[in-house]
């Protein structure tokens, strides 16, 4: 089992920045891929891919909607993954979830992930 705990969400004005953290514990492994997903208001049945990173080599992938604005990184010593979000827009408002899956593929949907955090709310005001 892997436990994931997100933090860092909040309310920010458009154009601002936030950094989300995801602390992993339990049976973590360098074979895992870590992903960030988001669930927007009114889309409770859809978790949209945001970004992913490989624990082993740090390779990354981003959704087109956040490319150039968001940056995913990891600190292996702290078993923590970060999502730096810059130039935030009201459309980025959502609950952001951290997720983990065993395997190297970076662009997989939410159903392919095995472990999930509880989510953290990000609200961007216009």
CSV table of C-alpha atoms in Angstrom, one decimal:
chain,number,residue,atom,x,y,z
A,1,UNK,CA,0.0,0.0,0.0
A,2,UNK,CA,1.0,3.6,-0.7
A,3,UNK,CA,-0.4,6.5,1.2
A,4,UNK,CA,-0.5,10.0,-0.4
A,5,UNK,CA,-1.1,13.3,1.3
A,6,UNK,CA,-1.5,16.5,-0.7
A,7,UNK,CA,-1.1,20.0,0.7
A,8,UNK,CA,-0.7,23.5,-0.6
A,9,UNK,CA,-4.0,24.3,-2.1
A,10,UNK,CA,-5.8,27.6,-1.5
A,11,UNK,CA,-7.4,30.7,-3.0
A,12,UNK,CA,-5.3,32.8,-5.4
A,13,UNK,CA,-6.0,35.6,-7.9
A,14,UNK,CA,-5.6,35.0,-11.6
A,15,UNK,CA,-2.0,35.3,-12.6
A,16,UNK,CA,-0.8,34.1,-9.2
A,17,UNK,CA,1.1,31.0,-8.2
A,18,UNK,CA,0.7,28.0,-5.9
A,19,UNK,CA,2.9,25.0,-5.1
A,20,UNK,CA,1.2,21.7,-4.3
A,21,UNK,CA,3.0,19.0,-2.4
A,22,UNK,CA,2.3,15.3,-2.3
A,23,UNK,CA,4.0,13.3,0.4
A,24,UNK,CA,4.2,9.5,-0.2
A,25,UNK,CA,4.6,6.8,2.4
A,26,UNK,CA,4.3,3.1,2.7
A,27,UNK,CA,5.6,0.7,0.0
A,28,UNK,CA,7.0,3.4,-2.3
A,29,UNK,CA,9.3,2.4,-5.0
A,30,UNK,CA,11.4,4.0,-7.7
A,31,UNK,CA,9.3,2.0,-10.2
A,32,UNK,CA,6.4,4.2,-9.6
A,33,UNK,CA,5.0,7.0,-11.8
A,34,UNK,CA,3.5,9.9,-9.9
A,35,UNK,CA,0.7,11.9,-11.4
A,36,UNK,CA,-1.4,15.0,-10.7
A,37,UNK,CA,-5.0,15.1,-11.8
A,38,UNK,CA,-7.8,17.6,-11.3
A,39,UNK,CA,-11.5,17.5,-11.0
A,40,UNK,CA,-13.3,20.7,-11.9
A,41,UNK,CA,-16.7,21.9,-10.5
A,42,UNK,CA,-19.5,20.3,-12.4
A,43,UNK,CA,-17.2,17.5,-13.7
A,44,UNK,CA,-17.4,15.2,-10.7
A,45,UNK,CA,-17.1,12.1,-12.9
A,46,UNK,CA,-14.0,13.3,-14.7
A,47,UNK,CA,-10.4,13.5,-13.4
A,48,UNK,CA,-8.3,15.4,-15.9
A,49,UNK,CA,-4.6,14.5,-16.3
A,50,UNK,CA,-2.4,17.5,-15.4
A,51,UNK,CA,1.2,16.2,-15.2
A,52,UNK,CA,3.2,13.1,-14.4
A,53,UNK,CA,6.8,12.3,-13.3
A,54,UNK,CA,8.9,9.1,-13.1
A,55,UNK,CA,10.4,8.5,-9.7
A,56,UNK,CA,13.3,6.7,-11.3
A,57,UNK,CA,14.6,9.1,-13.9
A,58,UNK,CA,12.5,12.3,-13.5
A,59,UNK,CA,11.1,12.3,-16.9
A,60,UNK,CA,7.9,14.3,-17.1
A,61,UNK,CA,4.7,14.8,-19.1
A,62,UNK,CA,2.2,17.6,-19.1
A,63,UNK,CA,-1.3,18.3,-20.4
A,64,UNK,CA,-1.4,20.8,-23.2
A,65,UNK,CA,-3.6,23.1,-21.1
A,66,UNK,CA,-0.8,23.6,-18.4
A,67,UNK,CA,2.3,23.2,-20.5
A,68,UNK,CA,4.6,26.2,-19.9
A,69,UNK,CA,2.8,27.2,-16.7
A,70,UNK,CA,3.0,24.2,-14.4
A,71,UNK,CA,6.1,22.3,-13.4
A,72,UNK,CA,6.2,18.9,-11.7
A,73,UNK,CA,9.2,17.8,-9.7
A,74,UNK,CA,10.2,15.3,-7.1
A,75,UNK,CA,12.5,15.0,-4.0
A,76,UNK,CA,13.4,11.4,-3.7
A,77,UNK,CA,14.9,11.9,-0.2
A,78,UNK,CA,11.7,13.3,1.1
A,79,UNK,CA,9.5,11.0,-1.0
A,80,UNK,CA,7.6,14.1,-2.1
A,81,UNK,CA,6.3,15.3,-5.5
A,82,UNK,CA,5.6,18.9,-6.2
A,83,UNK,CA,3.4,20.8,-8.7
A,84,UNK,CA,4.5,24.4,-9.2
A,85,UNK,CA,1.6,26.3,-10.7
A,86,UNK,CA,2.2,29.7,-12.2
A,87,UNK,CA,0.1,32.1,-14.3
A,88,UNK,CA,-3.0,30.6,-12.8
A,89,UNK,CA,-6.3,31.1,-14.6
A,90,UNK,CA,-9.9,30.7,-13.3
A,91,UNK,CA,-10.2,27.6,-15.5
A,92,UNK,CA,-7.6,26.0,-13.3
A,93,UNK,CA,-10.0,26.0,-10.4
A,94,UNK,CA,-10.5,22.4,-9.3
A,95,UNK,CA,-9.7,19.8,-6.6
A,96,UNK,CA,-6.2,18.6,-7.4
A,97,UNK,CA,-5.3,14.9,-6.7
A,98,UNK,CA,-2.0,13.2,-6.4
A,99,UNK,CA,-1.8,9.6,-7.6
A,100,UNK,CA,0.7,6.8,-8.0
A,101,UNK,CA,0.9,3.8,-10.2
A,102,UNK,CA,3.5,1.1,-10.7
A,103,UNK,CA,5.1,1.4,-14.2
A,104,UNK,CA,6.9,3.9,-16.4
A,105,UNK,CA,4.2,5.2,-18.8
A,106,UNK,CA,3.6,8.9,-18.2
A,107,UNK,CA,0.4,9.7,-20.2
A,108,UNK,CA,-2.2,7.4,-18.8
A,109,UNK,CA,-5.6,8.2,-17.6
A,110,UNK,CA,-6.9,8.3,-14.1
A,111,UNK,CA,-8.2,4.7,-14.2
A,112,UNK,CA,-4.7,3.4,-14.6
A,113,UNK,CA,-3.6,4.8,-11.2
A,114,UNK,CA,-3.7,2.6,-8.1
A,115,UNK,CA,-3.3,5.0,-5.2
A,116,UNK,CA,-4.8,8.4,-4.6
A,117,UNK,CA,-4.6,11.2,-2.1
A,118,UNK,CA,-7.6,12.9,-0.6
A,119,UNK,CA,-7.3,16.0,-2.8
A,120,UNK,CA,-6.6,19.7,-2.2
A,121,UNK,CA,-8.8,22.6,-3.4
A,122,UNK,CA,-7.4,25.2,-5.7
A,123,UNK,CA,-9.5,28.2,-6.4
A,124,UNK,CA,-8.5,30.9,-8.8
A,125,UNK,CA,-10.5,34.1,-8.7
A,126,UNK,CA,-10.7,36.5,-11.7
